[in-house]
Amino acid sequence: MFNVATGGRRRRAFCTMAVCVAVITKENYPLYISNVPAANELKFHYTVHTSLDVVEEKLSAVGKTTSDLRELYLGLLYPTEDYKVYGYVANTKVKFVIVIDSSNTSFRDNEIRSMFRKLHTAYTDVMCNPFYTPGDPIQSKTFDDVISSMMQVC
Amino acid sequence: MSTGAEERQLVYTMENKPIVTCAGDSSLFSSLQPTLVQQLPKESVEWRRSYGRPPKMINLEANFISFKEELLPKEGSKALLTFPFLHIFWTDCYDSEMYKTSTKEEISRWQNALRGRGSSDWLIVLVEVESRRKSKPIVLPRMAIVDKIRNDFCNKQNDRVVVLNDPLRESARAQESWQAFLSRLRLLLLASFTRNLGHFEDDMRALRERRTNPNWSFAHYFMVQEELAFVFEMLKQYEDALVQYDELDALFTQYIVNHGAGDPTEWVSSFCHPVCHWTGLALWRPIDMVRRELVQNGCASLLDLRSYLFSRQCTLLLFLQRPWEVAQRALELLHNSVQELHLLEIPLPLGAVDCWVYISCLEVLQRIESFCDTNQNDMFAVYAAGLRAYAREKLHGLGNLCGLMSCKGPTSEELNRTVDLLAGLSNNDTEMVNNLNNPSKRLREALSSTEAFEKHYLELSEVAMGTYKHIGRLRSARLIGKELADFHMRKCEPRKAEGYLLDALKTYRAEGWSLLVSHTRRQLAACQSQLGNVQTYLDTCSLLASDSSLEVSERQEYCKQLLGSSSDGEPVSLALEPALHLDAIRFCPASARVALHATLGVQLQLTSRLPGPITADSITLALHLEPTNSKNEELSMDGDPDGWLRLTEASGDRALGDRQLPILLDFCEVHERGAQPDSPLTTSGVTYRNAHLFLRRQDSSSSPGRTREPVLEDTTRTSAVCNVLLRPGNNTVSLPTLVREPGLFTLRQLCLQIGPLQLLSLRLQPVPQYTVYSQEPQLDVISGDDLLAGVPQELQVQLLTGHRALQEGEGLHLSLPESLLLLDSVKIPAHVESDSNDDIPDIELSLELSPRLLRVRFPAISGYRSVRFSLHVLCQPPTATPPADDLDYHSIQDGIELKGLVVEHRVSIDSPWSIYSTLVTLAFHVPFRVQHTVLTAGHRKFVQVCVRNTCSLHFILSRPSLGFSMEGEDTTLESLNPATTTCVCAGKNAWFLWEINGQVPSPVPCCFTVAFQLGSTTEQKRPGTAKGGPNEQMSDDGEEEKPPRHCLFNYDFMLVQLATLYSVQAAVMPPLGQEMCQMGLLCSLEVSITRLCKDDPRQEGSGSPTSDCGEIPGGATVQCSQLLYKVVDNSSNWAVCGRSSGLVAMPLTERATHKLHLEVLPLFAGYLPLPDVHLSKYLSESETDEPCGESGRTPGVESFSTTTPRLSQFDPGEVYNVSRATQVLVLPSPDTSLVDITVP
């Protein structure tokens, strides 16, 4: 609404992109979870797992109205004091969840969308690998690289 | 806005309306004011907005106050609430005089005052009252005053004067003029709004643009924009009012962000002061004047500003009937505020934020609940749940900080902290204090004691969980449940905690979140440990110890717990899974069929998931025995190529997310037959072995930890091994089993005993089974397809030792019949086989042959072996005449036949394991069939013997001999056979001939003997001829240098030889004058019957000479035997003309001849055989009483005379037909066109 002049130096915390990226199957078990402060792994697992509630809620709400033309991006699933959780559901009902630090206010919705698209593409690449068994946890260096590029500190 | 007090007064009243001042005749206005106030808002007008904002319909209201000079805004004043938007001058002047004298003056002064303040929004209302005019009929035109006013004041603004006709009367005209007035009033008001608000907004924007100035004051700007918001609110334009606050909010937020990001602004630092009050939101009042004042004076804290801003937004949202948006925004606000506090690094006592958030959440909830029923509204419930969860989280944090969650109570430090927090909650607001449900009061109460805290906390948690469950967010509810469990654990109430943990665990397990499962399980372990429930605790320990996602040290600790439970001594049974997993089972031998008393190896592949090596006291397999029927059904076990039978994962734990189907389903075919082995197929299909895993109900299992608890199976039959060290990873354990019972064994369960701890597997799937069979010793004599008599034959004997091992020297006793010759010497080789296909060296058997008894001695042979050895025997061909039932053909063919002879020998075998003898019947076939014939040539007699080879082998016959059984006869037999040997191929005949010299008594027994041996070409056809055996002479190999062994074949028969009585000679003579016979011409058949011997020996024997005589001329005195001749031509070559048969009396003298003359007609041309001449004896009446067995027994002879005289056939050899097979040439008839030629 306002073009308040921003500028100058920024704090480091602002530059962290995603703090946690998760890929969850149709059956709601995790295929891949990666988070940046590795110590908080458990907390992120709980956060991502809880976010499935909202994902399911949004999916069922969508199903009622328009069945075929579905927006894959679900938007902000729920904010917590520390994190913002965003969701994205592929057509195969594979869920992608990205958690972003709440202190990171510089994020635009479009950036989140493009991150999800990137994630989706990377996931599709994993799926196209003939040596990958669908349903197994993702163990792919390429995929790891994509994820770490999303979570890296700029 | 002249003074703060005045403004405060104004704001408080809230029933703000746009101010319209009224000047002029105040009494006149007073009389009209009620109608005006009532009528003005009745109709809405369209408000066209500037800046492209959409037009709106608006119902105008106004606050009419009397005009005062002070009311006019001073120069530079930005106040809008007190701004008079319109000035109205009321007059009812109807007299131009009066107008000139006073009214004009008044208006002018009023206008000047207005103009002086730059106000251009005015209206002059001229009220005309009919009654007054009637009472004072004035000539002056009525419109004059209006026109005058217009002329004087309205400089081209004619719409600024309105005439109101008789406003207090109820007339159509009055109504009309009211409407006109009102609409004019509204339009002018709107125009004034537009203009003045536009000005204000422009000023405001200008002010905002100056925000980069160092002196720019946010507080001032805030007040200015809020003024606008107030006006919009006053105009009931809540949406617009809300926009103002939202803009302020955004501006503020952006500044805070920028400040935090290192772009400091001076005024923002005023919000960085330490916060000393955290009383939370106060939403009960429309305007929180205390906070507003703080904001205005620039001494508000961040929380104050946020609280105030939100309370205003909340008020407006509630006006807009959007309570859920309040809740939604509240959550955002709270999160955001907390972030901002961090960002600005505002010093706060620990827990103050939590207090603020907690109170705010409850305040928002209460405010909304007072507005609408939250439980009815799902849309709201979503946000309410978030708020409640957030409040709960904060209360949890507070409880932690203040030491209210431990069962020991708070420490002094924590008490100090509580006091500090309570200080920040002190509230002077009496209205809030009086509110019973005041969140702040509740918080103070909760912080006062652990009991109160517990009550509040549990209450709030229950509500939050309930709300989450209500809206279907089970996972969120579970998370709260886990926190509650945590709380109860701290309160040392593990019993209450367990349920929550189990619920959570169930959810995480169902969705396969292993990390969460591990974490929850750890908590559960701690809980169960406190509860002292050994079974469940150890169960959880087992799960944790085998959880690969945990640290090894931690797992070892749990493993220690698991194994250390032994100190209690109480036996505990746990599931084998997941600590250990039985992957596969292998039987040795792989066929899973073993003989009784043999050893069966069972190998187990056990995967240990425990962190360290463990020593199992024993590993036991529980076996289940099903007695099988003697038929050994093939067990269908499809294992690996290595023989490992893979067991399915029956574990409940590993089946994370187990509702999904695996990618490959392991289907197998199923066939079902009836009870009988050869009954038809009843069903067939495809089944999936683990279907039960998918088909079972998911929710029915009461215990979330385990789907099925293992039950100790029947352990009456087990296979065990002791002291096994199991390392982490794969282990192979061998269980040697000595099988003592026959039957079908099913491995049911694996049980590991570690101290008192018993790890039990579920029933093993798919069912591993092995069969134990028990077999009695069995002896079989496998004779070849055909045993031949007279030829050395090989008897194969097979001995299955079964469960009985043979001792050294034990053996078989074979009793042989006399005619069965054993050809073997003392040692024979034997071949030994076993089921396991091991190579077992051949052994030697020793034979002891005493007359008619053969002892076969074995070396020591273990059980379940098959011993094969061969015996060579020779069956003497039978010398006796064939039994009567073999003589079927005799009457058909002349001569005797030895046909299809089978010599049966019974061999009885005595074995050491049985008191009964085994009887074996050996059937030897005689290879030859012999026929003999007596041939006659005149007086001479010959014996012809035909030997027919009936088997498929070739034989060489030599040294045929024929002799009479009786000695001392004059008769000799002269052999006409060549001296060489004769080869008889399969199915062929050999012929031998002897001439009988001299008269033999008939019948006489004869004996035909021929030596035979197998032909060399047939060597390879002989089955099972032992090579290199000890009995070389046995073999009939023609290339052998040793003389081949001959066997004699005897054939006994009765030779019936009769002397030739008559010879018959026939000749066909051409007709007279012809050289040759010719077709169609009668020829003469000359038959001459000659008696060759003196008398008929049989008639001699009978002793009654033939008395027939006399009929034949010239032989009246001579004794005659009467013969019947008959000329028959069976081939229809001849037509016999005249008598074809007749009686002939032959004198009983040698060389007596009788000639017959017959006429025959050749029917065909060519060489024709002569017609046959048959002779038969004619027996007259006197001879009929004589029994004539010979003729009676001869079939095929038709009796000519069925009365007294009879015919009797000659025996073969008694009549010799000299002209047999003679042919005569018959020429075709010369003159016929058709020539038939028969070429014989």
PDB file of C-alpha atoms in Angstrom, chain B residues 555-765:
ATOM      1  CA  ARG B 555      19.144 -47.439  21.965  1.00  0.00           C
ATOM      2  CA  GLN B 556      21.652 -49.271  24.050  1.00  0.00           C
ATOM      3  CA  GLU B 557      20.116 -47.774  27.138  1.00  0.00           C
ATOM      4  CA  TYR B 558      16.706 -49.085  26.118  1.00  0.00           C
ATOM      5  CA  CYS B 559      18.225 -52.399  25.206  1.00  0.00           C
ATOM      6  CA  LYS B 560      19.732 -52.547  28.640  1.00  0.00           C
ATOM      7  CA  GLN B 561      16.331 -51.833  30.097  1.00  0.00           C
ATOM      8  CA  LEU B 562      14.868 -54.546  27.985  1.00  0.00           C
ATOM      9  CA  LEU B 563      17.395 -57.144  28.965  1.00  0.00           C
ATOM     10  CA  GLY B 564      17.851 -55.816  32.470  1.00  0.00           C
ATOM     11  CA  SER B 565      14.281 -56.587  33.288  1.00  0.00           C
ATOM     12  CA  SER B 566      15.534 -60.024  34.124  1.00  0.00           C
ATOM     13  CA  SER B 567      16.606 -58.881  37.556  1.00  0.00           C
ATOM     14  CA  ASP B 568      12.995 -58.843  38.637  1.00  0.00           C
ATOM     15  CA  GLY B 569      12.721 -62.467  37.794  1.00  0.00           C
ATOM     16  CA  GLU B 570       9.182 -62.056  36.642  1.00  0.00           C
ATOM     17  CA  PRO B 571       8.805 -63.738  33.271  1.00  0.00           C
ATOM     18  CA  VAL B 572       7.692 -61.385  30.572  1.00  0.00           C
ATOM     19  CA  SER B 573       6.508 -62.262  27.111  1.00  0.00           C
ATOM     20  CA  LEU B 574       7.067 -59.793  24.355  1.00  0.00           C
ATOM     21  CA  ALA B 575       6.654 -59.824  20.650  1.00  0.00           C
ATOM     22  CA  LEU B 576       9.687 -60.840  18.712  1.00  0.00           C
ATOM     23  CA  GLU B 577       9.203 -57.960  16.393  1.00  0.00           C
ATOM     24  CA  PRO B 578      10.693 -55.484  16.006  1.00  0.00           C
ATOM     25  CA  ALA B 579      13.764 -56.256  18.037  1.00  0.00           C
ATOM     26  CA  LEU B 580      14.349 -59.359  16.024  1.00  0.00           C
ATOM     27  CA  HIS B 581      12.892 -60.421  12.790  1.00  0.00           C
ATOM     28  CA  LEU B 582      12.767 -63.862  11.351  1.00  0.00           C
ATOM     29  CA  ASP B 583      13.491 -63.336   7.702  1.00  0.00           C
ATOM     30  CA  ALA B 584      13.703 -66.770   6.297  1.00  0.00           C
ATOM     31  CA  ILE B 585      13.756 -70.414   7.133  1.00  0.00           C
ATOM     32  CA  ARG B 586      15.650 -73.088   5.351  1.00  0.00           C
ATOM     33  CA  PHE B 587      15.322 -76.783   5.777  1.00  0.00           C
ATOM     34  CA  CYS B 588      18.154 -79.116   5.239  1.00  0.00           C
ATOM     35  CA  PRO B 589      17.448 -81.164   3.172  1.00  0.00           C
ATOM     36  CA  ALA B 590      15.707 -78.561   1.086  1.00  0.00           C
ATOM     37  CA  SER B 591      12.920 -80.928   0.179  1.00  0.00           C
ATOM     38  CA  ALA B 592      11.754 -80.680   3.788  1.00  0.00           C
ATOM     39  CA  ARG B 593      11.160 -84.395   3.762  1.00  0.00           C
ATOM     40  CA  VAL B 594      13.120 -86.490   6.119  1.00  0.00           C
ATOM     41  CA  ALA B 595      12.921 -90.028   7.237  1.00  0.00           C
ATOM     42  CA  LEU B 596      12.121 -90.934  10.748  1.00  0.00           C
ATOM     43  CA  HIS B 597      15.088 -90.839  13.084  1.00  0.00           C
ATOM     44  CA  ALA B 598      17.099 -88.872  10.629  1.00  0.00           C
ATOM     45  CA  THR B 599      18.261 -85.394  11.441  1.00  0.00           C
ATOM     46  CA  LEU B 600      16.590 -82.391   9.982  1.00  0.00           C
ATOM     47  CA  GLY B 601      18.442 -79.132   9.949  1.00  0.00           C
ATOM     48  CA  VAL B 602      16.391 -75.971  10.326  1.00  0.00           C
ATOM     49  CA  GLN B 603      18.264 -72.810   9.581  1.00  0.00           C
ATOM     50  CA  LEU B 604      16.853 -69.497  10.621  1.00  0.00           C
ATOM     51  CA  GLN B 605      17.797 -66.142   9.292  1.00  0.00           C
ATOM     52  CA  LEU B 606      17.296 -63.747  12.137  1.00  0.00           C
ATOM     53  CA  THR B 607      17.784 -60.056  11.772  1.00  0.00           C
ATOM     54  CA  SER B 608      18.562 -58.352  15.006  1.00  0.00           C
ATOM     55  CA  ARG B 609      17.715 -54.711  15.162  1.00  0.00           C
ATOM     56  CA  LEU B 610      19.052 -54.298  18.631  1.00  0.00           C
ATOM     57  CA  PRO B 611      22.062 -52.038  18.991  1.00  0.00           C
ATOM     58  CA  GLY B 612      24.345 -54.581  20.520  1.00  0.00           C
ATOM     59  CA  PRO B 613      24.942 -58.301  20.564  1.00  0.00           C
ATOM     60  CA  ILE B 614      22.693 -60.318  22.813  1.00  0.00           C
ATOM     61  CA  THR B 615      22.935 -63.848  24.003  1.00  0.00           C
ATOM     62  CA  ALA B 616      19.738 -65.769  23.861  1.00  0.00           C
ATOM     63  CA  ASP B 617      19.508 -68.491  26.451  1.00  0.00           C
ATOM     64  CA  SER B 618      17.553 -70.533  24.050  1.00  0.00           C
ATOM     65  CA  ILE B 619      15.927 -70.262  20.708  1.00  0.00           C
ATOM     66  CA  THR B 620      12.943 -72.499  20.404  1.00  0.00           C
ATOM     67  CA  LEU B 621      10.712 -73.333  17.515  1.00  0.00           C
ATOM     68  CA  ALA B 622       7.269 -74.479  18.497  1.00  0.00           C
ATOM     69  CA  LEU B 623       6.171 -77.292  16.259  1.00  0.00           C
ATOM     70  CA  HIS B 624       2.759 -78.463  15.471  1.00  0.00           C
ATOM     71  CA  LEU B 625       2.254 -82.023  14.375  1.00  0.00           C
ATOM     72  CA  GLU B 626      -0.430 -83.158  12.023  1.00  0.00           C
ATOM     73  CA  PRO B 627      -0.453 -86.870  11.487  1.00  0.00           C
ATOM     74  CA  THR B 628      -0.468 -87.336   7.781  1.00  0.00           C
ATOM     75  CA  ASN B 629      -2.022 -90.065   5.820  1.00  0.00           C
ATOM     76  CA  SER B 630       0.396 -92.435   4.293  1.00  0.00           C
ATOM     77  CA  LYS B 631       0.265 -90.590   1.034  1.00  0.00           C
ATOM     78  CA  ASN B 632       2.962 -88.032   1.012  1.00  0.00           C
ATOM     79  CA  GLU B 633       1.561 -84.905  -0.401  1.00  0.00           C
ATOM     80  CA  GLU B 634       4.036 -82.689  -2.001  1.00  0.00           C
ATOM     81  CA  LEU B 635       4.592 -79.626   0.084  1.00  0.00           C
ATOM     82  CA  SER B 636       4.473 -76.615  -2.077  1.00  0.00           C
ATOM     83  CA  MET B 637       7.112 -74.380  -0.698  1.00  0.00           C
ATOM     84  CA  ASP B 638       8.445 -71.821  -3.020  1.00  0.00           C
ATOM     85  CA  GLY B 639      11.633 -70.646  -1.555  1.00  0.00           C
ATOM     86  CA  ASP B 640      14.707 -69.089  -3.004  1.00  0.00           C
ATOM     87  CA  PRO B 641      16.969 -71.019  -5.262  1.00  0.00           C
ATOM     88  CA  ASP B 642      19.042 -71.450  -2.123  1.00  0.00           C
ATOM     89  CA  GLY B 643      16.094 -72.993  -0.390  1.00  0.00           C
ATOM     90  CA  TRP B 644      15.319 -70.083   1.899  1.00  0.00           C
ATOM     91  CA  LEU B 645      11.675 -69.695   2.545  1.00  0.00           C
ATOM     92  CA  ARG B 646      11.020 -66.006   3.003  1.00  0.00           C
ATOM     93  CA  LEU B 647       8.632 -65.109   5.748  1.00  0.00           C
ATOM     94  CA  THR B 648       6.380 -62.142   5.487  1.00  0.00           C
ATOM     95  CA  GLU B 649       6.784 -59.161   7.688  1.00  0.00           C
ATOM     96  CA  ALA B 650       4.087 -59.590  10.231  1.00  0.00           C
ATOM     97  CA  SER B 651       5.225 -56.750  12.359  1.00  0.00           C
ATOM     98  CA  GLY B 652       2.813 -54.012  13.156  1.00  0.00           C
ATOM     99  CA  ASP B 653       5.566 -51.488  13.525  1.00  0.00           C
ATOM    100  CA  ARG B 654       7.190 -51.859  10.198  1.00  0.00           C
ATOM    101  CA  ALA B 655       3.895 -51.521   8.467  1.00  0.00           C
ATOM    102  CA  LEU B 656       4.055 -47.775   8.606  1.00  0.00           C
ATOM    103  CA  GLY B 657       1.478 -46.337   6.353  1.00  0.00           C
ATOM    104  CA  ASP B 658       0.472 -49.869   5.784  1.00  0.00           C
ATOM    105  CA  ARG B 659      -2.767 -49.123   4.053  1.00  0.00           C
ATOM    106  CA  GLN B 660      -0.992 -48.542   0.836  1.00  0.00           C
ATOM    107  CA  LEU B 661      -0.491 -51.531  -1.319  1.00  0.00           C
ATOM    108  CA  PRO B 662       3.015 -52.567  -2.145  1.00  0.00           C
ATOM    109  CA  ILE B 663       4.057 -52.117  -5.702  1.00  0.00           C
ATOM    110  CA  LEU B 664       4.290 -55.811  -6.382  1.00  0.00           C
ATOM    111  CA  LEU B 665       1.737 -58.142  -4.965  1.00  0.00           C
ATOM    112  CA  ASP B 666       2.907 -61.657  -4.420  1.00  0.00           C
ATOM    113  CA  PHE B 667       0.068 -63.654  -5.852  1.00  0.00           C
ATOM    114  CA  CYS B 668      -0.062 -67.389  -5.933  1.00  0.00           C
ATOM    115  CA  GLU B 669      -2.337 -69.913  -7.533  1.00  0.00           C
ATOM    116  CA  VAL B 670      -4.704 -71.950  -5.466  1.00  0.00           C
ATOM    117  CA  HIS B 671      -6.349 -75.170  -6.505  1.00  0.00           C
ATOM    118  CA  GLU B 672      -8.680 -77.183  -4.426  1.00  0.00           C
ATOM    119  CA  ARG B 673      -9.739 -80.711  -5.068  1.00  0.00           C
ATOM    120  CA  GLY B 674     -12.191 -82.994  -3.451  1.00  0.00           C
ATOM    121  CA  ALA B 675     -11.331 -85.486  -0.783  1.00  0.00           C
ATOM    122  CA  GLN B 676     -10.351 -88.229  -3.180  1.00  0.00           C
ATOM    123  CA  PRO B 677      -6.986 -87.868  -4.800  1.00  0.00           C
ATOM    124  CA  ASP B 678      -8.347 -88.080  -8.315  1.00  0.00           C
ATOM    125  CA  SER B 679     -11.520 -86.110  -7.763  1.00  0.00           C
ATOM    126  CA  PRO B 680     -12.098 -83.198 -10.072  1.00  0.00           C
ATOM    127  CA  LEU B 681     -11.002 -79.666  -9.354  1.00  0.00           C
ATOM    128  CA  THR B 682     -13.559 -77.825  -7.268  1.00  0.00           C
ATOM    129  CA  THR B 683     -12.026 -74.394  -7.104  1.00  0.00           C
ATOM    130  CA  SER B 684      -9.092 -72.614  -8.542  1.00  0.00           C
ATOM    131  CA  GLY B 685      -8.031 -69.058  -8.259  1.00  0.00           C
ATOM    132  CA  VAL B 686      -5.444 -66.521  -7.416  1.00  0.00           C
ATOM    133  CA  THR B 687      -4.826 -65.380  -3.906  1.00  0.00           C
ATOM    134  CA  TYR B 688      -2.616 -62.923  -2.131  1.00  0.00           C
ATOM    135  CA  ARG B 689      -1.063 -64.393   0.935  1.00  0.00           C
ATOM    136  CA  ASN B 690      -0.950 -61.219   2.948  1.00  0.00           C
ATOM    137  CA  ALA B 691      -4.425 -60.103   2.110  1.00  0.00           C
ATOM    138  CA  HIS B 692      -5.285 -60.092   5.785  1.00  0.00           C
ATOM    139  CA  LEU B 693      -2.929 -57.180   6.268  1.00  0.00           C
ATOM    140  CA  PHE B 694      -4.975 -55.089   3.938  1.00  0.00           C
ATOM    141  CA  LEU B 695      -8.402 -56.358   4.639  1.00  0.00           C
ATOM    142  CA  ARG B 696      -8.394 -56.029   8.368  1.00  0.00           C
ATOM    143  CA  ARG B 697     -10.195 -53.128   9.864  1.00  0.00           C
ATOM    144  CA  GLN B 698      -7.950 -50.309  10.731  1.00  0.00           C
ATOM    145  CA  ASP B 699      -9.728 -48.830  13.673  1.00  0.00           C
ATOM    146  CA  SER B 700     -10.902 -51.923  15.389  1.00  0.00           C
ATOM    147  CA  SER B 701      -7.625 -52.672  17.062  1.00  0.00           C
ATOM    148  CA  SER B 702      -7.964 -51.448  20.568  1.00  0.00           C
ATOM    149  CA  SER B 703      -4.285 -51.256  21.217  1.00  0.00           C
ATOM    150  CA  PRO B 704      -2.590 -48.723  19.026  1.00  0.00           C
ATOM    151  CA  GLY B 705       0.832 -50.069  19.754  1.00  0.00           C
ATOM    152  CA  ARG B 706       0.417 -53.498  18.339  1.00  0.00           C
ATOM    153  CA  THR B 707      -2.058 -54.914  16.007  1.00  0.00           C
ATOM    154  CA  ARG B 708      -1.742 -58.461  17.197  1.00  0.00           C
ATOM    155  CA  GLU B 709      -0.219 -59.702  20.357  1.00  0.00           C
ATOM    156  CA  PRO B 710       1.656 -62.938  20.056  1.00  0.00           C
ATOM    157  CA  VAL B 711       0.319 -65.774  22.091  1.00  0.00           C
ATOM    158  CA  LEU B 712       2.531 -68.545  23.293  1.00  0.00           C
ATOM    159  CA  GLU B 713       1.829 -71.543  21.152  1.00  0.00           C
ATOM    160  CA  ASP B 714       1.657 -75.097  22.267  1.00  0.00           C
ATOM    161  CA  THR B 715       5.205 -76.108  23.063  1.00  0.00           C
ATOM    162  CA  THR B 716       4.869 -79.827  23.500  1.00  0.00           C
ATOM    163  CA  ARG B 717       6.967 -80.323  20.425  1.00  0.00           C
ATOM    164  CA  THR B 718       9.857 -78.009  20.007  1.00  0.00           C
ATOM    165  CA  SER B 719      13.189 -77.724  18.409  1.00  0.00           C
ATOM    166  CA  ALA B 720      15.645 -75.689  20.369  1.00  0.00           C
ATOM    167  CA  VAL B 721      19.166 -74.474  20.508  1.00  0.00           C
ATOM    168  CA  CYS B 722      20.825 -72.922  23.529  1.00  0.00           C
ATOM    169  CA  ASN B 723      23.151 -70.010  24.164  1.00  0.00           C
ATOM    170  CA  VAL B 724      23.068 -68.290  20.841  1.00  0.00           C
ATOM    171  CA  LEU B 725      24.862 -65.044  20.334  1.00  0.00           C
ATOM    172  CA  LEU B 726      22.873 -62.733  18.117  1.00  0.00           C
ATOM    173  CA  ARG B 727      24.738 -59.807  16.666  1.00  0.00           C
ATOM    174  CA  PRO B 728      23.095 -56.780  15.193  1.00  0.00           C
ATOM    175  CA  GLY B 729      22.133 -57.459  11.627  1.00  0.00           C
ATOM    176  CA  ASN B 730      21.754 -60.812  10.012  1.00  0.00           C
ATOM    177  CA  ASN B 731      22.333 -63.961  11.976  1.00  0.00           C
ATOM    178  CA  THR B 732      21.977 -67.505  10.863  1.00  0.00           C
ATOM    179  CA  VAL B 733      20.951 -69.958  13.514  1.00  0.00           C
ATOM    180  CA  SER B 734      20.858 -73.675  12.949  1.00  0.00           C
ATOM    181  CA  LEU B 735      18.578 -75.896  14.889  1.00  0.00           C
ATOM    182  CA  PRO B 736      19.405 -79.549  14.454  1.00  0.00           C
ATOM    183  CA  THR B 737      16.394 -81.648  15.015  1.00  0.00           C
ATOM    184  CA  LEU B 738      16.230 -85.340  15.483  1.00  0.00           C
ATOM    185  CA  VAL B 739      12.856 -86.378  14.311  1.00  0.00           C
ATOM    186  CA  ARG B 740      11.224 -88.973  16.425  1.00  0.00           C
ATOM    187  CA  GLU B 741       7.674 -88.909  15.168  1.00  0.00           C
ATOM    188  CA  PRO B 742       6.376 -89.217  11.684  1.00  0.00           C
ATOM    189  CA  GLY B 743       3.950 -86.671  10.354  1.00  0.00           C
ATOM    190  CA  LEU B 744       3.630 -83.215   8.958  1.00  0.00           C
ATOM    191  CA  PHE B 745       5.301 -80.678  11.172  1.00  0.00           C
ATOM    192  CA  THR B 746       4.408 -77.022  11.000  1.00  0.00           C
ATOM    193  CA  LEU B 747       6.703 -74.411  12.442  1.00  0.00           C
ATOM    194  CA  ARG B 748       4.376 -72.241  14.404  1.00  0.00           C
ATOM    195  CA  GLN B 749       6.373 -69.877  16.479  1.00  0.00           C
ATOM    196  CA  LEU B 750       9.837 -68.752  17.256  1.00  0.00           C
ATOM    197  CA  CYS B 751      10.589 -68.083  20.882  1.00  0.00           C
ATOM    198  CA  LEU B 752      13.701 -66.501  22.257  1.00  0.00           C
ATOM    199  CA  GLN B 753      14.371 -66.826  25.923  1.00  0.00           C
ATOM    200  CA  ILE B 754      16.672 -64.226  27.394  1.00  0.00           C
ATOM    201  CA  GLY B 755      16.533 -64.603  31.105  1.00  0.00           C
ATOM    202  CA  PRO B 756      12.923 -64.278  32.080  1.00  0.00           C
ATOM    203  CA  LEU B 757      12.274 -62.306  28.947  1.00  0.00           C
ATOM    204  CA  GLN B 758      10.539 -64.250  26.289  1.00  0.00           C
ATOM    205  CA  LEU B 759      10.369 -62.932  22.769  1.00  0.00           C
ATOM    206  CA  LEU B 760       7.594 -64.550  20.819  1.00  0.00           C
ATOM    207  CA  SER B 761       6.959 -64.328  17.146  1.00  0.00           C
ATOM    208  CA  LEU B 762       3.563 -64.295  15.627  1.00  0.00           C
ATOM    209  CA  ARG B 763       2.423 -67.376  13.853  1.00  0.00           C
ATOM    210  CA  LEU B 764       4.795 -67.772  10.965  1.00  0.00           C
ATOM    211  CA  GLN B 765       3.510 -66.883   7.537  1.00  0.00           C
TER     212      GLN B 765
END
